[in-house]
mmCIF file of C-alpha atoms in Angstrom:
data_model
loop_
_atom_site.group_PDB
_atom_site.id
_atom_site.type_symbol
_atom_site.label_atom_id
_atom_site.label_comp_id
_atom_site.label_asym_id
_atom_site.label_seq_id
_atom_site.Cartn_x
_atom_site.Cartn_y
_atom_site.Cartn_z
ATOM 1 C CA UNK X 125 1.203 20.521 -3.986
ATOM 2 C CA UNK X 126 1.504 16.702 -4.774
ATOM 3 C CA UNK X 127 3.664 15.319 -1.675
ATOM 4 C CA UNK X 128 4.239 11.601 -3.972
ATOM 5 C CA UNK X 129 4.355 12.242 -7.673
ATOM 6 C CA UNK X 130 4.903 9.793 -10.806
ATOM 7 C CA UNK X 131 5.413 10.558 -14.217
ATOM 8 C CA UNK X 132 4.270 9.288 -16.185
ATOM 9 C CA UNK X 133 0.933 8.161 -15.371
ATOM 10 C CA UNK X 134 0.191 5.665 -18.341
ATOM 11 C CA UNK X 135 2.770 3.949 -20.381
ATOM 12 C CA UNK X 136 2.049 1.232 -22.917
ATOM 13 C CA UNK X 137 4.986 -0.074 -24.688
ATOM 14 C CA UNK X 138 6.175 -2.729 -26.655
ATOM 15 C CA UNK X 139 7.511 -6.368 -25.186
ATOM 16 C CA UNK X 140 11.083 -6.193 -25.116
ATOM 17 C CA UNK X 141 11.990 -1.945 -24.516
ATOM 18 C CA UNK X 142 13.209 -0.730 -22.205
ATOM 19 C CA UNK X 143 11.521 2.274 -19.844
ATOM 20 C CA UNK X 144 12.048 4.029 -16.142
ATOM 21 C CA UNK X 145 9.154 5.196 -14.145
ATOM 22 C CA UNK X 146 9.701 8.250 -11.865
ATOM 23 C CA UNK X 147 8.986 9.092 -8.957
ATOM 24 C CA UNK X 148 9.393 11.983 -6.773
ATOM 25 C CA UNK X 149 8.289 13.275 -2.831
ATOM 26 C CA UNK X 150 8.137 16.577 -1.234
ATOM 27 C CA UNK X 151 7.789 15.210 2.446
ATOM 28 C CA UNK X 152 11.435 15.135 3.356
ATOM 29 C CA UNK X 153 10.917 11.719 3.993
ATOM 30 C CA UNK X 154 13.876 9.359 4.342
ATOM 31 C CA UNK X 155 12.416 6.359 2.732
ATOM 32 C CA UNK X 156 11.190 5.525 -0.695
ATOM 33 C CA UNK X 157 8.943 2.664 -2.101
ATOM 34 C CA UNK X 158 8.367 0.783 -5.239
ATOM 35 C CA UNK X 159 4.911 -1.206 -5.344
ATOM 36 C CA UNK X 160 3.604 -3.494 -7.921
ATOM 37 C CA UNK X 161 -0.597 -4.009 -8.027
ATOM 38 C CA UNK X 162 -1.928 -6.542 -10.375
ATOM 39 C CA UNK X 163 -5.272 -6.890 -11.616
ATOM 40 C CA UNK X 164 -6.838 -8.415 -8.702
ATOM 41 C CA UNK X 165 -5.773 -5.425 -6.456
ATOM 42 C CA UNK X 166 -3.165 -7.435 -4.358
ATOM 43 C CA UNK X 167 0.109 -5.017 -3.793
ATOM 44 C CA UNK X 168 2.860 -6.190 -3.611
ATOM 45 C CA UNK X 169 6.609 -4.336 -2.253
ATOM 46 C CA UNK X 170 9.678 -4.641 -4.793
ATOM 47 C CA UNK X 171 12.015 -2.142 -3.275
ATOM 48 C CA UNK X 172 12.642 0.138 -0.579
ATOM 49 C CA UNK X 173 15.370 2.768 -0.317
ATOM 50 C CA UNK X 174 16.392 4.319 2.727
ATOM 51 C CA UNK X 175 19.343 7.119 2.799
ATOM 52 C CA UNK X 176 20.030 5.647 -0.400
ATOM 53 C CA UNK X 177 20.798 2.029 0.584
ATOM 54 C CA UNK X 178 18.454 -0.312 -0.642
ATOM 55 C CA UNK X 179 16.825 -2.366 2.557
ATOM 56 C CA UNK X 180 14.105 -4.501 0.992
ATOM 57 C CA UNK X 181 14.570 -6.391 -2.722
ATOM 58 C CA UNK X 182 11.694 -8.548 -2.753
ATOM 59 C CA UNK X 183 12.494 -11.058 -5.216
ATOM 60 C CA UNK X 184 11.291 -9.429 -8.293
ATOM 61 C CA UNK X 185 13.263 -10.254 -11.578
ATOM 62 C CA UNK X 186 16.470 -8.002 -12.009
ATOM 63 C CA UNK X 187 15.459 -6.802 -15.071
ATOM 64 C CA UNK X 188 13.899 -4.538 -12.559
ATOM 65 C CA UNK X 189 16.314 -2.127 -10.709
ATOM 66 C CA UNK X 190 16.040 0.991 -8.960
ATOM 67 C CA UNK X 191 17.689 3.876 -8.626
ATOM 68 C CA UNK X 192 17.707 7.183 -5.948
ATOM 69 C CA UNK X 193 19.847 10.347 -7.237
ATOM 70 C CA UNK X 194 19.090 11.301 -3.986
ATOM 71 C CA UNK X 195 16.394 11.436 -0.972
ATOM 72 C CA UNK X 196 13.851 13.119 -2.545
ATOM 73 C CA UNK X 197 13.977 10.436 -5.807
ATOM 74 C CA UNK X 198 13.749 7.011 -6.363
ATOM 75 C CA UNK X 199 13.479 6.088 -9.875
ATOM 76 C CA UNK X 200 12.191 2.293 -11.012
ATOM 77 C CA UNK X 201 14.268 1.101 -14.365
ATOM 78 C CA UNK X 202 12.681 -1.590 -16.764
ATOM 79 C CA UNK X 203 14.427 -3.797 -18.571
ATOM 80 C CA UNK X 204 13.632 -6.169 -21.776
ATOM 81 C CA UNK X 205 9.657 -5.450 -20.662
ATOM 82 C CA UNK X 206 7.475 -8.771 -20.618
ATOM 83 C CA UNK X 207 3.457 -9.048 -21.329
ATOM 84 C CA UNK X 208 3.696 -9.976 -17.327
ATOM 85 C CA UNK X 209 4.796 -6.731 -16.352
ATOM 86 C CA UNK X 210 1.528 -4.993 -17.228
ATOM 87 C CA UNK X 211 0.379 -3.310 -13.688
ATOM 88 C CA UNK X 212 -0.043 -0.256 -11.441
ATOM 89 C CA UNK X 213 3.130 0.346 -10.081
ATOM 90 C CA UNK X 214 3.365 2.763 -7.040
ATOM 91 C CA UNK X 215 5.595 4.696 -5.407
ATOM 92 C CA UNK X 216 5.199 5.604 -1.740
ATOM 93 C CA UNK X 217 7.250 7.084 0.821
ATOM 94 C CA UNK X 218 7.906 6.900 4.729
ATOM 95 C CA UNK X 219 9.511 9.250 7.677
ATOM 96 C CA UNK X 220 11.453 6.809 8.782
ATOM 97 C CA UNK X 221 11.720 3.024 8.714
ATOM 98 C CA UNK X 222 11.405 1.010 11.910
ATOM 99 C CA UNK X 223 10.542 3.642 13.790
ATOM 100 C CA UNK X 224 8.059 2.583 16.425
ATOM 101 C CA UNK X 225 5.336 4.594 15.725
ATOM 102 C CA UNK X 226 3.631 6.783 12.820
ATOM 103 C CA UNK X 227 6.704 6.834 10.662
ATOM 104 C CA UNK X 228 5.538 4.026 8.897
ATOM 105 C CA UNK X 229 2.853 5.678 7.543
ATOM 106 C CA UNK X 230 3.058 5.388 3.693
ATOM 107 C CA UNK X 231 1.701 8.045 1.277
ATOM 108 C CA UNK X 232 1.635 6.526 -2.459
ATOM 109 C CA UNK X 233 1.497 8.537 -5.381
ATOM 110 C CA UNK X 234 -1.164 8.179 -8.181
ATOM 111 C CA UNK X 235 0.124 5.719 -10.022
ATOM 112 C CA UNK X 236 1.872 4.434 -13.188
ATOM 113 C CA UNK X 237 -0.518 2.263 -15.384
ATOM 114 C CA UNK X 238 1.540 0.071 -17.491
ATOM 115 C CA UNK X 239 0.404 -1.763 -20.433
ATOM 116 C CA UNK X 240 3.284 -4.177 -22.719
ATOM 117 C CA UNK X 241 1.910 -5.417 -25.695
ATOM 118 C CA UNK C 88 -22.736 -5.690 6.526
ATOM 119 C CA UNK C 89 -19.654 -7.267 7.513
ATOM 120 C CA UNK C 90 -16.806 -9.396 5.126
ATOM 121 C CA UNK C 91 -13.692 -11.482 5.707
ATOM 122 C CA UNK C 92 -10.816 -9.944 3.718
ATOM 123 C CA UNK C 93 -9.318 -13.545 2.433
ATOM 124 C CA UNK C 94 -12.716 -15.369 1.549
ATOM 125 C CA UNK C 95 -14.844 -12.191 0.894
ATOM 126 C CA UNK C 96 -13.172 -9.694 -1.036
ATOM 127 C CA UNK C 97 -16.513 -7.608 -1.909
ATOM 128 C CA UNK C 98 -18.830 -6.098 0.766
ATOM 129 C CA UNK C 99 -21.861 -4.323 0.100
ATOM 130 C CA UNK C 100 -23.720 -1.809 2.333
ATOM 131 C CA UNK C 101 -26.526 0.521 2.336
ATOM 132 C CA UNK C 102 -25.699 3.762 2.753
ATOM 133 C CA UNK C 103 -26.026 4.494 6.472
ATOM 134 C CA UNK C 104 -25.370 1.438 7.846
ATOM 135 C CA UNK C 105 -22.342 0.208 9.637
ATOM 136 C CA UNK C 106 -19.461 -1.740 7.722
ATOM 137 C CA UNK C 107 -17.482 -3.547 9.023
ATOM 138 C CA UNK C 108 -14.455 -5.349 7.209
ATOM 139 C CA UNK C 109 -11.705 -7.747 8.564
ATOM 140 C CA UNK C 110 -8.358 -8.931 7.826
ATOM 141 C CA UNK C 111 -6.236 -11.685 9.082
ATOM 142 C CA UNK C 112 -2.934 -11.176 9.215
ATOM 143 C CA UNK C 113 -0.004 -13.601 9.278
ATOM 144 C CA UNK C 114 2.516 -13.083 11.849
ATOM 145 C CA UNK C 115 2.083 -13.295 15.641
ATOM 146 C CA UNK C 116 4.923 -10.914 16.265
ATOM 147 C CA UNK C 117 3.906 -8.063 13.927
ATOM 148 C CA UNK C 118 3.299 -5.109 16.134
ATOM 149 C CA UNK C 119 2.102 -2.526 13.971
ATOM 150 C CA UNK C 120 -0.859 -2.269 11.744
ATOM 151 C CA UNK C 121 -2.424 0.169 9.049
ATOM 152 C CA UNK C 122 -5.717 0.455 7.219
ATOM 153 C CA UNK C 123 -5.319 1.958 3.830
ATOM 154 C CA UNK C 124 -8.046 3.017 1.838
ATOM 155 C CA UNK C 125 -7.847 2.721 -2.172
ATOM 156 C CA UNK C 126 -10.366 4.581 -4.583
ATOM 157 C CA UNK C 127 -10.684 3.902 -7.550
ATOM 158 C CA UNK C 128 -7.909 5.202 -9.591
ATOM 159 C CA UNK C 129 -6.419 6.273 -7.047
ATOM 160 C CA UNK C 130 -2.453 5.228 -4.854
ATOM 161 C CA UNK C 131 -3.645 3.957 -0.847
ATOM 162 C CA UNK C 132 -4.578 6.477 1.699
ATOM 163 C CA UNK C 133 -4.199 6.322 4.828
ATOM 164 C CA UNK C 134 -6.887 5.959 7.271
ATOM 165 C CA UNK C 135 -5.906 4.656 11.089
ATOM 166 C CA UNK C 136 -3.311 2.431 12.414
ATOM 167 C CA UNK C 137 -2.886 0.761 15.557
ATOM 168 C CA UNK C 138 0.099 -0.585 17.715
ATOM 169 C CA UNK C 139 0.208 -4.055 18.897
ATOM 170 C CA UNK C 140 0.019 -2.774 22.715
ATOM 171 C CA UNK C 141 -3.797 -1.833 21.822
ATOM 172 C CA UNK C 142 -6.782 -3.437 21.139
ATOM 173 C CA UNK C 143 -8.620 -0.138 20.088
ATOM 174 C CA UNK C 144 -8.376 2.904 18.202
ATOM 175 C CA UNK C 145 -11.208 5.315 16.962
ATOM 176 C CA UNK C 146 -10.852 7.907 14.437
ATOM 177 C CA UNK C 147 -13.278 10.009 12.300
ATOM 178 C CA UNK C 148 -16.128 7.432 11.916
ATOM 179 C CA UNK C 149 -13.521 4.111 12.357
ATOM 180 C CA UNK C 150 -12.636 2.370 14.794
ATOM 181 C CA UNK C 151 -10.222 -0.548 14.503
ATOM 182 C CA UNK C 152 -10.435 -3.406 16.687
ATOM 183 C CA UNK C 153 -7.069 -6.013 17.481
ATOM 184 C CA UNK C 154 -7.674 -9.216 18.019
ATOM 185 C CA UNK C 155 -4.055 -10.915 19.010
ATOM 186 C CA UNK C 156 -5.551 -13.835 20.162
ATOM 187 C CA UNK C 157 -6.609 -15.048 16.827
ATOM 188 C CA UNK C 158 -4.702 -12.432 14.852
ATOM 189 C CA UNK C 159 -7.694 -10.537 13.471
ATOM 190 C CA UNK C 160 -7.899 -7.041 12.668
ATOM 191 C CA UNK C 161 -11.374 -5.050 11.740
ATOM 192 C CA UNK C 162 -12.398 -1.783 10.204
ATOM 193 C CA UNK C 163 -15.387 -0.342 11.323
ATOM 194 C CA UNK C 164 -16.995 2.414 9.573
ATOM 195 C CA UNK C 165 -20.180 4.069 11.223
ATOM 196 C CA UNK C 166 -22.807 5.775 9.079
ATOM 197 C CA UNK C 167 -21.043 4.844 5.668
ATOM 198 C CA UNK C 168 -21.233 7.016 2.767
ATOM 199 C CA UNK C 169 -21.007 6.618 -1.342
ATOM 200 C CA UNK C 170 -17.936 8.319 -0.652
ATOM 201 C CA UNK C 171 -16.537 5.264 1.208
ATOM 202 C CA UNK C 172 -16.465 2.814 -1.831
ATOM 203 C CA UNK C 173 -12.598 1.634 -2.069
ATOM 204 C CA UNK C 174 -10.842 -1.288 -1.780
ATOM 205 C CA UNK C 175 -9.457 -1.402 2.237
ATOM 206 C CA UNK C 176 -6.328 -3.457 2.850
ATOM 207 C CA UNK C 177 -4.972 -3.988 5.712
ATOM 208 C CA UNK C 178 -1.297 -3.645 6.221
ATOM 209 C CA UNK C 179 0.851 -5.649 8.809
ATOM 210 C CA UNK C 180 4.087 -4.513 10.147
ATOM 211 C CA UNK C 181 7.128 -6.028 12.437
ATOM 212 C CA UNK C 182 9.620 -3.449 12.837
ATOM 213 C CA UNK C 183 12.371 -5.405 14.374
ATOM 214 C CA UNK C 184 12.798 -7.274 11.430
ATOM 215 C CA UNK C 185 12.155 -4.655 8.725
ATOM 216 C CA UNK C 186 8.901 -6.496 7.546
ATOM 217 C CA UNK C 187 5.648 -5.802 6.282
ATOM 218 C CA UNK C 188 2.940 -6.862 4.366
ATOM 219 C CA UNK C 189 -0.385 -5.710 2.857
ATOM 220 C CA UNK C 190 -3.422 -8.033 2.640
ATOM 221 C CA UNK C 191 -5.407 -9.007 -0.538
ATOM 222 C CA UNK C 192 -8.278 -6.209 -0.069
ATOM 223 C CA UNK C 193 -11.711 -5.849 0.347
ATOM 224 C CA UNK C 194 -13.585 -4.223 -1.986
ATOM 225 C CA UNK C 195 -16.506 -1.798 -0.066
ATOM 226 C CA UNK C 196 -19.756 -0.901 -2.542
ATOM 227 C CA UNK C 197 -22.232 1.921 -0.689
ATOM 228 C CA UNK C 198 -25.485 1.552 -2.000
ATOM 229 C CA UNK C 199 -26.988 4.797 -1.868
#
């Protein structure tokens, strides 16, 4: 069983749609992760969701938004897509969020590859 | 072989040898780190982490070493293997505040 899955795992759209990545765990874990990786590797955190209150909004654009039906789901919405937004995006998740110890462990899922043209 | 994350993002080793990779991480009061290991194609895995109250950890074949003083942090893999070429990042944490960060990567090649 995947414990972090994404659908779907390649998207290439056109500049200006719109389009939602999702993303799903099996851990029971109580917090949820959306990563960006550009070309050169470097990873970098948009949003974190924990019990369904969003504790980290990096300061990504807010055509970006996302959104957790509940625990187990945090979706990532796209808006108005830009030639810049081409990347790996990730999902991970956590057991808990400051919690002193292993908790902060993140497992990612496989990734979204996302091409605008 | 041995790299520095920031100025040396690829490291190549024969396979066998000992790697060793290295990241330096930003803030003095982050007090909990995490190696990740990315293949190709592939989200981060992870492989050991470390609290801030140690200054060594060993796990299957790596050990990671913290260095407070300078705020350094190494990955040491004995005996590497083809199956150990990734990219390794390093990942810092401060809990308190809700914070962390991963580093830019290092890129490991096994020569077999």
């Amino acid at each position: 069983d995947t414990a972090v899955s994404q659908t779907p795992k390649y998207l290439v759209t056109q500049m200006g749609n719109d389009k939602s990545i999702k993303c799903e765990q099996n851990l029971g874990h109580d917090t949820m992760y959306w990563y960006k990786q550009d070309s050169k590797k470097f990873l970098k955190i948009m949003f974190s969701y924990n019990n369904k209150e969003l504790i980290i909004n990096e300061t990504v654009p807010n055509r970006f938004s996302p959104k957790s039906p509940d625990k187990a789901h945090l979706n990532l919405h796209i808006n108005s897509l830009e030639l810049g937004d081409s990347a790996v995006y990730f999902c991970a998740s956590s057991q808990v969020w400051s919690s002193g110890g292993p908790g902060e462990t993140q497992y990612f899922g496989p990734g979204t590859r996302l091409l605008v043209l | 072989g041995e790299s520095v994350g920031l100025h040396l993002p690829t490291l190549s080793v024969q396979e066998g040898d000992n790697s060793i990779i290295n990241c330096a991480y930003s803030n003095s009061a982050s007090d909990y780190f995490i190696w990740y290991k990315q293949e190709s194609g592939k989200g981060p895995q992870f492989i050991i982490d470390i609290r801030s109250n140690m200054d060594k950890r060993q796990g299957q074949r790596v050990t990671v070493l913290l260095n407070k003083t300078v705020k350094h942090l190494s990955l040491q893999i004995a005996a590497t293997q083809p199956g150990d070429s990734a990219v390794y990042f390093c990942a810092e944490t401060l809990r308190a505040g809700n914070q962390f960060y991963f580093g830019t990567g290092t890129s490991l090649t096994v020569i077999p």
